[in-house]
mmCIF file of C-alpha atoms in Angstrom:
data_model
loop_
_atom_site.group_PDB
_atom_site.id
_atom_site.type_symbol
_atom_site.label_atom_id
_atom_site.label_comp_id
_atom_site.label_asym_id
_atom_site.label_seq_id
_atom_site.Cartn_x
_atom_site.Cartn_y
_atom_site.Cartn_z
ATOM 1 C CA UNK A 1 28.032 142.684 122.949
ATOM 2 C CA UNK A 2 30.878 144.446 123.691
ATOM 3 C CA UNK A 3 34.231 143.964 121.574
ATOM 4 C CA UNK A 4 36.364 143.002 124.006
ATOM 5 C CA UNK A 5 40.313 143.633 123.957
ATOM 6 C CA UNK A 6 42.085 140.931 122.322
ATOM 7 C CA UNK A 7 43.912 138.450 125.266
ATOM 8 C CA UNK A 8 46.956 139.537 126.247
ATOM 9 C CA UNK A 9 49.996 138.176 124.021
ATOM 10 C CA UNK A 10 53.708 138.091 125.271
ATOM 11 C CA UNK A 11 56.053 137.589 122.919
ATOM 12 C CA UNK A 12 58.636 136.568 125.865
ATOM 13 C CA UNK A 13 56.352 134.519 128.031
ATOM 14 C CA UNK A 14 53.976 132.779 125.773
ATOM 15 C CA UNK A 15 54.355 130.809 122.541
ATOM 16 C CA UNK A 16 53.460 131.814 119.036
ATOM 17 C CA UNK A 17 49.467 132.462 119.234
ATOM 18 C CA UNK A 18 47.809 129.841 117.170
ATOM 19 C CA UNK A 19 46.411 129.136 113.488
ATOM 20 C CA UNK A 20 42.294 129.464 114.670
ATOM 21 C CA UNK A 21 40.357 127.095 112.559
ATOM 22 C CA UNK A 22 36.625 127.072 111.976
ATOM 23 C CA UNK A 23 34.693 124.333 111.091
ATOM 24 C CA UNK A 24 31.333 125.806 110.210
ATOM 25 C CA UNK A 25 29.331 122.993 108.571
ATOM 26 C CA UNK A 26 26.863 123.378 106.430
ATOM 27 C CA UNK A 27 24.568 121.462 108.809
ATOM 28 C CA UNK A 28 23.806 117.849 107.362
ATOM 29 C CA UNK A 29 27.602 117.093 106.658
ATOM 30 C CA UNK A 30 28.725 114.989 109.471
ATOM 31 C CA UNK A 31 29.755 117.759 111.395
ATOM 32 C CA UNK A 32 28.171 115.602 115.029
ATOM 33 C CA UNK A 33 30.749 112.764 113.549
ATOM 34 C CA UNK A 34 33.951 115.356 113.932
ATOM 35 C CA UNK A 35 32.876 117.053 117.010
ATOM 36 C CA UNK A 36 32.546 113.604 118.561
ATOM 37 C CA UNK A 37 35.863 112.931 117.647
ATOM 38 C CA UNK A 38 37.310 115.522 118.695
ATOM 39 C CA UNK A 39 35.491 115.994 121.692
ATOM 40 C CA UNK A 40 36.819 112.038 122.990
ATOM 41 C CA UNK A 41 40.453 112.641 121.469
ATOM 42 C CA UNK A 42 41.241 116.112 123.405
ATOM 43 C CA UNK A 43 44.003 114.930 125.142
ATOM 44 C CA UNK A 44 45.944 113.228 121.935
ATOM 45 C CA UNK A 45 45.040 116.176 120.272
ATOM 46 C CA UNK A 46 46.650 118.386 122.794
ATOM 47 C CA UNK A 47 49.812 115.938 122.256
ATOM 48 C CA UNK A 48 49.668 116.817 118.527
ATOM 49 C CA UNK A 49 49.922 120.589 119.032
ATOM 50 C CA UNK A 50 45.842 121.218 118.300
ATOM 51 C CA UNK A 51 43.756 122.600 121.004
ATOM 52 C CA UNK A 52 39.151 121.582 121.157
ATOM 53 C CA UNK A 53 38.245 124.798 123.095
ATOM 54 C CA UNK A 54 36.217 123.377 125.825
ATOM 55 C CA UNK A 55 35.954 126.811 127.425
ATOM 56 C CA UNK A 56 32.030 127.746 125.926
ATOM 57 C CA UNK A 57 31.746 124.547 124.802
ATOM 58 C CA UNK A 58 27.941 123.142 124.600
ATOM 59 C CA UNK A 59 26.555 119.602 124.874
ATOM 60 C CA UNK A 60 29.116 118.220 127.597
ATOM 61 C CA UNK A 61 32.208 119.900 125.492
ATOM 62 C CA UNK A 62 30.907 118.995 122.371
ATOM 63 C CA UNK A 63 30.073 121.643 119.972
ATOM 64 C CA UNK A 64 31.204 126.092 119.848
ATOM 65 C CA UNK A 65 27.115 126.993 118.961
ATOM 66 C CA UNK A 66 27.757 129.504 122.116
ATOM 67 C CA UNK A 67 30.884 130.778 120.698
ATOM 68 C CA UNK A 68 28.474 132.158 117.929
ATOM 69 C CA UNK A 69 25.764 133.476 119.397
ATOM 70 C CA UNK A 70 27.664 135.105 122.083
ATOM 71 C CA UNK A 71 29.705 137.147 119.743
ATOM 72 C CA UNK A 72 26.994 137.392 117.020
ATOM 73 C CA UNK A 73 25.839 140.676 115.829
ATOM 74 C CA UNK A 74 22.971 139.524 114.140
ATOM 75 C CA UNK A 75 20.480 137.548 116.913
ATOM 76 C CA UNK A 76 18.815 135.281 114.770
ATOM 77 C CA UNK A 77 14.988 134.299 115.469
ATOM 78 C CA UNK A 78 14.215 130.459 115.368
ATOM 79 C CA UNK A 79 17.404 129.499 113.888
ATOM 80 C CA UNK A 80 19.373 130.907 116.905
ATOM 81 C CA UNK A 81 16.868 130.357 119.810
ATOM 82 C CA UNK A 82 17.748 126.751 120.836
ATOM 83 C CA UNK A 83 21.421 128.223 121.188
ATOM 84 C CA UNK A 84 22.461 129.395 124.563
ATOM 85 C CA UNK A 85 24.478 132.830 124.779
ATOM 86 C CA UNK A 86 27.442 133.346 127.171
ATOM 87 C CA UNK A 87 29.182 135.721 129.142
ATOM 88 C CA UNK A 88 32.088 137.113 126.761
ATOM 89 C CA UNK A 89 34.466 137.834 129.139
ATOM 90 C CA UNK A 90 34.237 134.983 131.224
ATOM 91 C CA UNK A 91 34.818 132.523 128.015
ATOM 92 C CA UNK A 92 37.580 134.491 126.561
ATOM 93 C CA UNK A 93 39.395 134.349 130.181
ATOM 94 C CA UNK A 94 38.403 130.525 130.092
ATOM 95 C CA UNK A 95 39.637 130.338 126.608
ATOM 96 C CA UNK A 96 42.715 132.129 127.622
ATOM 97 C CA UNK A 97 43.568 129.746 130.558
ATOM 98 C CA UNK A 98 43.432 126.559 128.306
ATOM 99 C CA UNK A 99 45.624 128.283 125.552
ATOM 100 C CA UNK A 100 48.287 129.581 128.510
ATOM 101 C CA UNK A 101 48.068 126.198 129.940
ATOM 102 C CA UNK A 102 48.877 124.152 126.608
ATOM 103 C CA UNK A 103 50.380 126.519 124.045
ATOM 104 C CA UNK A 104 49.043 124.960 120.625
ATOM 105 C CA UNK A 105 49.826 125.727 117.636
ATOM 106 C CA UNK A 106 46.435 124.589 116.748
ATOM 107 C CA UNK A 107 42.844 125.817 117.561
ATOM 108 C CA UNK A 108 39.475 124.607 116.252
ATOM 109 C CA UNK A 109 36.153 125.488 116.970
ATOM 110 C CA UNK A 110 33.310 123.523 115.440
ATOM 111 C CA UNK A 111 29.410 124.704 114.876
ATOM 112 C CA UNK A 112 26.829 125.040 112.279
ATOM 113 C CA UNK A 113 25.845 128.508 113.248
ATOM 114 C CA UNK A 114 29.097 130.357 112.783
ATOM 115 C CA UNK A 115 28.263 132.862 110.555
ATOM 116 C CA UNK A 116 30.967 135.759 108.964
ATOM 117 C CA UNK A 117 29.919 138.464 111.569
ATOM 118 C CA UNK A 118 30.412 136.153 114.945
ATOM 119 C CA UNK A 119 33.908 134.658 113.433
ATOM 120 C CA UNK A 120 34.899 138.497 112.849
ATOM 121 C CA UNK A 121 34.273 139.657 115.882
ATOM 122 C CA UNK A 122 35.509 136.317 117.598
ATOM 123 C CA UNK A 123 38.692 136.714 115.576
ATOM 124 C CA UNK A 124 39.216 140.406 117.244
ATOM 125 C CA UNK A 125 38.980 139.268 120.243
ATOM 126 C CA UNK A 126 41.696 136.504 120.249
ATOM 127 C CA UNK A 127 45.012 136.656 119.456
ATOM 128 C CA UNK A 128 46.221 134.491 116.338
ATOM 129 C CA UNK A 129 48.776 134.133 113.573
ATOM 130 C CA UNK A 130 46.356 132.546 110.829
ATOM 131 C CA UNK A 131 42.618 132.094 110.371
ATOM 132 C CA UNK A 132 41.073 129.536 108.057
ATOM 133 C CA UNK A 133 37.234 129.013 107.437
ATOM 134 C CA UNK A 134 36.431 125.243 106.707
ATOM 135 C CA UNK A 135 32.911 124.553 105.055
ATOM 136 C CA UNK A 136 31.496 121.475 103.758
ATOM 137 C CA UNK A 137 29.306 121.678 100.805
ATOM 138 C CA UNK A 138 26.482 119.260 100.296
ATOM 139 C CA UNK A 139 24.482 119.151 96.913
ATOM 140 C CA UNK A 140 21.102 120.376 97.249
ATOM 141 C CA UNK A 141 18.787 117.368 96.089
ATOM 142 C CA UNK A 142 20.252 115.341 99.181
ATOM 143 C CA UNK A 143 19.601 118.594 101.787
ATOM 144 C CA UNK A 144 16.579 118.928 100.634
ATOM 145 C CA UNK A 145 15.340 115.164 101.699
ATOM 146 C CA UNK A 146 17.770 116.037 105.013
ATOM 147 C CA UNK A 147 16.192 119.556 105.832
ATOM 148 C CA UNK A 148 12.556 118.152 105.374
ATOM 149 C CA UNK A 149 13.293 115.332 107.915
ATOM 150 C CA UNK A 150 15.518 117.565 110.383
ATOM 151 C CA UNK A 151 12.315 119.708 110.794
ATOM 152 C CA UNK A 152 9.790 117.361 111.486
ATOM 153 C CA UNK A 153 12.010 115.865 114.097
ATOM 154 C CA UNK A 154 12.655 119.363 116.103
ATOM 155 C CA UNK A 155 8.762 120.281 115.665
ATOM 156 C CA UNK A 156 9.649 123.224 113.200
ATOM 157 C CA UNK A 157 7.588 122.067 110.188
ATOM 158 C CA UNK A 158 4.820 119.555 109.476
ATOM 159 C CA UNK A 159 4.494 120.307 105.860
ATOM 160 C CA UNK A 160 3.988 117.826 103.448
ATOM 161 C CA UNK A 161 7.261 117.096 101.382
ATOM 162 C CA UNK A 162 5.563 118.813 97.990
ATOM 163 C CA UNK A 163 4.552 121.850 100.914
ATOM 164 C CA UNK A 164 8.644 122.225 101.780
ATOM 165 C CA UNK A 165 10.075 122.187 98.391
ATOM 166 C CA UNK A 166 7.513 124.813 97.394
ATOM 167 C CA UNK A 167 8.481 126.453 100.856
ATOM 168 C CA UNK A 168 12.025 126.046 99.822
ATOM 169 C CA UNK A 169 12.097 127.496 96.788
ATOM 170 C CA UNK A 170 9.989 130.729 97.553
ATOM 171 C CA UNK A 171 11.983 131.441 101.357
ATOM 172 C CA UNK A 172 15.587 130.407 99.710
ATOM 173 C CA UNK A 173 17.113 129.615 102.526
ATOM 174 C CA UNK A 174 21.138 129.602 102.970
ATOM 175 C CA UNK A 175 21.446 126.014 102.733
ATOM 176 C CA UNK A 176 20.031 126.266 98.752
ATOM 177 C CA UNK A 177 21.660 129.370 98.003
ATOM 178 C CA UNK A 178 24.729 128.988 100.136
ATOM 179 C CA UNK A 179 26.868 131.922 97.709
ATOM 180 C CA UNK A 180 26.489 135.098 100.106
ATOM 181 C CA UNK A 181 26.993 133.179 103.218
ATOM 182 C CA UNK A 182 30.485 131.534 101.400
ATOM 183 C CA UNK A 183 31.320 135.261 99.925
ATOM 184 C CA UNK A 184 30.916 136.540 103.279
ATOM 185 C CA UNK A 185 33.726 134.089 105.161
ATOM 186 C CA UNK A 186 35.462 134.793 101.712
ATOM 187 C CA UNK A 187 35.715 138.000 103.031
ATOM 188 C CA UNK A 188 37.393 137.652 106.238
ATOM 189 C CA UNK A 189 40.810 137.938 106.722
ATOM 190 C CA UNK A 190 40.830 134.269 106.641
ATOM 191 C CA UNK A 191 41.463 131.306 103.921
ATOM 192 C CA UNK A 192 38.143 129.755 102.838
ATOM 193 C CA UNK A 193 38.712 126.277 102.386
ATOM 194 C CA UNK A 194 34.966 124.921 100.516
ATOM 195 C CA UNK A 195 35.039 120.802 100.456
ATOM 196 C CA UNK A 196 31.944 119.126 98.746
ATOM 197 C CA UNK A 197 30.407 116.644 100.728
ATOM 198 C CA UNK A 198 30.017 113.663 98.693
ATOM 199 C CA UNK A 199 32.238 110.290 98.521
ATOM 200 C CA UNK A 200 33.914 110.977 95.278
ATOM 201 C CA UNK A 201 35.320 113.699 97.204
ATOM 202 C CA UNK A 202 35.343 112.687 100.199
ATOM 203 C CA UNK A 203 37.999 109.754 100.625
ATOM 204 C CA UNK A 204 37.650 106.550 102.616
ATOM 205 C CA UNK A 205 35.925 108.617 105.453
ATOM 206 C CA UNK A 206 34.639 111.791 106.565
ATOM 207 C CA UNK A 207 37.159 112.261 109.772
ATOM 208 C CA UNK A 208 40.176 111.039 107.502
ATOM 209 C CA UNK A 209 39.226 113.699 105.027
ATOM 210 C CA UNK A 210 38.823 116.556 107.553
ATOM 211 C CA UNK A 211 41.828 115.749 109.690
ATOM 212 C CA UNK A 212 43.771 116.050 106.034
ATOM 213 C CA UNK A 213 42.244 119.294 105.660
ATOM 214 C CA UNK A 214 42.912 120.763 109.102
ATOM 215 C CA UNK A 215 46.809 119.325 109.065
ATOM 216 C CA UNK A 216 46.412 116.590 111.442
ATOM 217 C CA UNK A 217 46.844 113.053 109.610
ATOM 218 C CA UNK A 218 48.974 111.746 113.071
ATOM 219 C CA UNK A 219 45.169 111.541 114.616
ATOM 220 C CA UNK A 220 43.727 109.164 111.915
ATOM 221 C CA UNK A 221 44.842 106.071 113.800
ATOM 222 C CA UNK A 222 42.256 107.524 116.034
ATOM 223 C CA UNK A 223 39.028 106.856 114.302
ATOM 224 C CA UNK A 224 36.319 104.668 115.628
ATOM 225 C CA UNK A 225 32.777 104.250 114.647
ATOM 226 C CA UNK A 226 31.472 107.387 116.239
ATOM 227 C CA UNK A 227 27.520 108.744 116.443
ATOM 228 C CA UNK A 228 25.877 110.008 113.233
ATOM 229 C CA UNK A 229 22.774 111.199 112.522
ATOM 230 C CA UNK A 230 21.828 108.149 110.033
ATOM 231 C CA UNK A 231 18.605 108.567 107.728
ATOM 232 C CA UNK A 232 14.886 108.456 109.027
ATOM 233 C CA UNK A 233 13.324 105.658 108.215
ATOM 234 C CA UNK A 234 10.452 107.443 105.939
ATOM 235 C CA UNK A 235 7.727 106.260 108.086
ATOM 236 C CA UNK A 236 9.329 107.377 111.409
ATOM 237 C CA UNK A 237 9.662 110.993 109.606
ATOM 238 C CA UNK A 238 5.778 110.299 109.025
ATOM 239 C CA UNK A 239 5.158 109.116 112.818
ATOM 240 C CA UNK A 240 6.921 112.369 114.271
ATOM 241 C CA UNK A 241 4.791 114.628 111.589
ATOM 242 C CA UNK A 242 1.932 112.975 113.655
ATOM 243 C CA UNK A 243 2.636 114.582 116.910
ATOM 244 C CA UNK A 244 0.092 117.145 118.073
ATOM 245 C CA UNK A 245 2.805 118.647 120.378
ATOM 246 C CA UNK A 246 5.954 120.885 119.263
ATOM 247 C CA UNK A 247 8.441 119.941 121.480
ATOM 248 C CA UNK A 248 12.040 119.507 120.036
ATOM 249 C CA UNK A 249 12.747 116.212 120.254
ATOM 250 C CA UNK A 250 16.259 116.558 120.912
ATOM 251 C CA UNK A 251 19.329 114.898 122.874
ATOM 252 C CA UNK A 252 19.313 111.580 124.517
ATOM 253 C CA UNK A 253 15.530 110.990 124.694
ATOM 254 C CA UNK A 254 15.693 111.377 120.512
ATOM 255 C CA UNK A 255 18.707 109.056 120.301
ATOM 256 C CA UNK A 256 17.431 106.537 121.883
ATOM 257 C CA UNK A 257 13.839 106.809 120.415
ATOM 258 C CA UNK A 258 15.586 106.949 116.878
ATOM 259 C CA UNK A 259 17.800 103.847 117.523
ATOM 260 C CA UNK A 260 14.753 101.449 118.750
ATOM 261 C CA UNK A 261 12.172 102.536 116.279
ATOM 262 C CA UNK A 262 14.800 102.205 113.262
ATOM 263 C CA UNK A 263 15.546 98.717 114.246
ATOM 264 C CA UNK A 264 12.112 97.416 114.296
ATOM 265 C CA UNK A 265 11.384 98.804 110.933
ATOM 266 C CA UNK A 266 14.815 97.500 109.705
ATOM 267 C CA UNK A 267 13.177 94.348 110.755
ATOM 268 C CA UNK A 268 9.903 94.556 110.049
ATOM 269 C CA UNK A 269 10.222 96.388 106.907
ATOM 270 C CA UNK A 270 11.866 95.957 103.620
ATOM 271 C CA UNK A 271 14.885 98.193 103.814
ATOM 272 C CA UNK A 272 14.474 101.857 103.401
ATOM 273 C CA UNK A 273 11.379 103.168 101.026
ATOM 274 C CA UNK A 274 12.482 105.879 97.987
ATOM 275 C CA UNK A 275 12.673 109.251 98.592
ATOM 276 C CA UNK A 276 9.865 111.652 99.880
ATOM 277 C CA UNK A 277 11.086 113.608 96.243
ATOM 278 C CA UNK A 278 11.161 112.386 92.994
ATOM 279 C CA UNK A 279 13.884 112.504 90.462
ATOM 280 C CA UNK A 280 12.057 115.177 88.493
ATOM 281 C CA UNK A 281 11.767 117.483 91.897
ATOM 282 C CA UNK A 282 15.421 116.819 93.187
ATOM 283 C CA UNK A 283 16.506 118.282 89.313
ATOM 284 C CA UNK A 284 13.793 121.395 90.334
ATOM 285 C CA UNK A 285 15.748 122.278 93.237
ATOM 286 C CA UNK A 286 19.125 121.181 91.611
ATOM 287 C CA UNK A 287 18.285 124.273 89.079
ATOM 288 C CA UNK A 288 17.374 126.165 91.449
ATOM 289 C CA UNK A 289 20.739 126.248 92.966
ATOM 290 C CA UNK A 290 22.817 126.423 89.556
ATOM 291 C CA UNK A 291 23.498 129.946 90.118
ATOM 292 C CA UNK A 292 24.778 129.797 93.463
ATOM 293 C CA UNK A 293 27.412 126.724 92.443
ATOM 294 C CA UNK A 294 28.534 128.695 89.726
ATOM 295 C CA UNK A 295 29.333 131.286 91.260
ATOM 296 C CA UNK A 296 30.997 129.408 93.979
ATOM 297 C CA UNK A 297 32.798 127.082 91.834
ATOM 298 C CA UNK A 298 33.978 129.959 89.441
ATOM 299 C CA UNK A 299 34.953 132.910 91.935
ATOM 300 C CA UNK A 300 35.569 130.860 95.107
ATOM 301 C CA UNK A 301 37.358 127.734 93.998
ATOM 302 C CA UNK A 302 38.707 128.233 90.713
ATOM 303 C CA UNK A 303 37.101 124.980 88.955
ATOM 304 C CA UNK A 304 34.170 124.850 86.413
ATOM 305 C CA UNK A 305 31.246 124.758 87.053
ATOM 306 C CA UNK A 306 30.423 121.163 86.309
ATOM 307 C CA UNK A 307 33.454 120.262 88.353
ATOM 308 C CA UNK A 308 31.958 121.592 91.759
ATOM 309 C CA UNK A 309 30.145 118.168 92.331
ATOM 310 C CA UNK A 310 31.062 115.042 90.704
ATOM 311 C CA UNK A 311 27.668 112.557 90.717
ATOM 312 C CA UNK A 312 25.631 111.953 87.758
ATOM 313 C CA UNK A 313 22.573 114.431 88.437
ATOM 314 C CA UNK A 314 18.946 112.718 88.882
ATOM 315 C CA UNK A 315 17.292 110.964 85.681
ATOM 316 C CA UNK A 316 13.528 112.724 86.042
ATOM 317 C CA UNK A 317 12.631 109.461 83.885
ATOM 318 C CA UNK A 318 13.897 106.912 86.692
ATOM 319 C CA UNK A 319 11.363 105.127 88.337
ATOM 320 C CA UNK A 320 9.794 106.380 91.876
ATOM 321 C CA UNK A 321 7.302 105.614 94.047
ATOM 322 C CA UNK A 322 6.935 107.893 97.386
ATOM 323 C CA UNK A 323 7.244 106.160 100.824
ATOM 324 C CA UNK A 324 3.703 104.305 101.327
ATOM 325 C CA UNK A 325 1.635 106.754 104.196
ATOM 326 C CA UNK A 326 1.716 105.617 107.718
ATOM 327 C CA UNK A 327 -0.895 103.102 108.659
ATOM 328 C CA UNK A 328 -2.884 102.042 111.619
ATOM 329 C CA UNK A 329 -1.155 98.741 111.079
ATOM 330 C CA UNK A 330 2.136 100.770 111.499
ATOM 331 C CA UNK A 331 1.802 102.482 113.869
ATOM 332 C CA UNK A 332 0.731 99.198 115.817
ATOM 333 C CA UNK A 333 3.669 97.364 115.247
ATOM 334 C CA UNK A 334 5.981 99.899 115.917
ATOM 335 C CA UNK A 335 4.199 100.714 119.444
ATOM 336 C CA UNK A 336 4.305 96.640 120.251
ATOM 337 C CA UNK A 337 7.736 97.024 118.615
ATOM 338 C CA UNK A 338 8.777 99.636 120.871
ATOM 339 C CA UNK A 339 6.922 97.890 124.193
ATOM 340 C CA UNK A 340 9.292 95.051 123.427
ATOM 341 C CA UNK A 341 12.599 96.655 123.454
ATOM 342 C CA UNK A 342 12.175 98.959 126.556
ATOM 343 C CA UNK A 343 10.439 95.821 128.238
ATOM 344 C CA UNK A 344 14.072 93.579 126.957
ATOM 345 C CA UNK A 345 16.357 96.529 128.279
ATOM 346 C CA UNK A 346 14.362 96.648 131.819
ATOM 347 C CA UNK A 347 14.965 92.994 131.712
ATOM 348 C CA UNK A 348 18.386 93.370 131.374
ATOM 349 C CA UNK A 349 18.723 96.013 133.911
ATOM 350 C CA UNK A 350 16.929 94.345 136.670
ATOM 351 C CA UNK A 351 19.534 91.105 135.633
ATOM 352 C CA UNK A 352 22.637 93.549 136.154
ATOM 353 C CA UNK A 353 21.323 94.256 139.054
ATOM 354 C CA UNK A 354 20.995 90.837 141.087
ATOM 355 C CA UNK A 355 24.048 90.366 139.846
#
């Protein structure tokens, strides 16, 4: 990539150039919830002075991931690959076009895969009065059950739970010891604005909270039940494990999948099963991460270190029992299971039709 020269700015023409705002995750924090949001309120968000770039935008307007990758200077191998890179120029001049056109004071972009060398070399190339870096923080015990299922449903892994902790704690990936990534947006010339990511913290919701954080309360009026990425039923993580392909099962054909099989076991099951990790491993990989929250709490928030996340940390005596293995008998019912709800929707179709 080549830096390109920041969009022209007229002082006498054009408004004030805008506070830039990222919202970089960390991935497993509700971050589809807010992009939906956002993405279906553009226009009263355009009222309220805050432009959703839809210039680059991925997944119908959705999500920035091609912001990132476009102006990263790092190309990262399997955790950048599903993420399709641009043309610089042409998004910057599409970029530049919506900001001419509406003049906010206001501009977010929202992805996971930001990381401190695509926002600084995004940041030279636009023209802006104030940069803040938003990140939510999720505890580790409760990313560790969410990484292990996110990878067996985009074919990455199919490693028994005990195999991905181990896996975890010998690779130590950024979402366990998130410190450098955080020191690195710390960094920028940007604010760094770390909120952990559990209810305590949180407020009545998750979109309340962030539209607090990013200055725009007038929008909470706004907020409907919007997609989220709910919990695997355990035996549905088990069921994808089973595949013998490695396709990413991804987008609408995983959506709908996810919805139908996690209503027949809602129904044919008794609630959710425990955890695929036990109290004593959650406190493993809790330790594990100590040092990074420290240091994060300490030289990046001000607070102590016991203040960084508020819930009682796992009792390794508690009672657990893993998630009973997929049967034959399982795998049965959710097939008929399945059979029945596509054969109740082409039902309904074909009545919508004669209609």
């Amino acid at each position: 990539l080549v830096m390109q020269t920041p969009l022209p700015h007229t002082q006498s023409t054009q408004a004030p150039p805008p506070h830039v705002i990222f919202h970089v995750g960390m991935a497993k924090t509700g971050t589809t919830s807010i992009q939906y949001f956002f993405r279906e309120n553009y226009e009263k968000a355009l009222e309220l002075g805050l432009l959703y770039p839809r210039a680059g935008a991925s997944n119908n307007g959705l999500a920035h991931h091609s912001w990132h990758k476009t102006f990263s200077a790092e190309k990262r191998a399997v955790v950048d690959d599903w993420i399709s890179e641009g043309d610089a120029p042409a998004m910057l001049e599409q970029l530049e076009a919506e900001i001419l056109e509406h003049s906010p004071r206001k501009l977010l972009f929202s992805s996971e895969s930001f990381q401190p060398n695509s926002i600084a070399r995004l940041l030279a190339s636009i023209p802006h009065r104030h940069a803040t870096v938003l990140f939510f923080l999720r505890r580790a015990d409760h990313l560790l059950e969410a990484q292990y299922a996110q990878g067996i449903k985009t074919g990455r892994h199919k490693m028994s739970p005990d195999q991905f902790l181990d896996h975890a704690l010998v690779t130590r990936p950024q979402w366990l010891h998130p410190h450098g990534l955080l020191a690195g947006y710390a960094a920028l010339d940007a604010d760094l604005v770390i909120q952990p990511f559990e209810r305590q913290q949180l407020g009545p919701t998750l979109v309340r909270r962030f539209l607090e954080l990013v200055g725009m309360e007038a929008m909470a009026a706004l907020e409907t039940e919007v997609a989220e990425n709910e919990r695997l039923h355990p035996l549905l993580t088990q069921l994808l494990a089973a595949r013998h392909d490695e396709e990413r099962l991804i987008g609408g054909k995983y959506v709908a999948l996810r919805r139908h099989l996690n209503e027949i076991l809602a129904k044919t099951k008794d609630g959710i099963p425990s955890s695929f990790f036990s109290p004593r491993q959650r406190r493993m990989i809790l330790d594990e991460a100590a040092g990074d929250y420290r240091s994060i709490a300490e030289e990046l928030m001000g607070r102590r270190p016991g203040e960084l996340f508020l819930e009682p940390l796992p009792d390794i005596n508690a009672p657990w029992h893993p998630p009973p293995a997929l049967t034959v008998s399982d795998t049965a019912d959710l097939l008929l299971g399945l059979w029945d709800a596509v054969w109740a929707e082409r039902q309904g179709n074909r009545q919508k039709g004669s209609a």
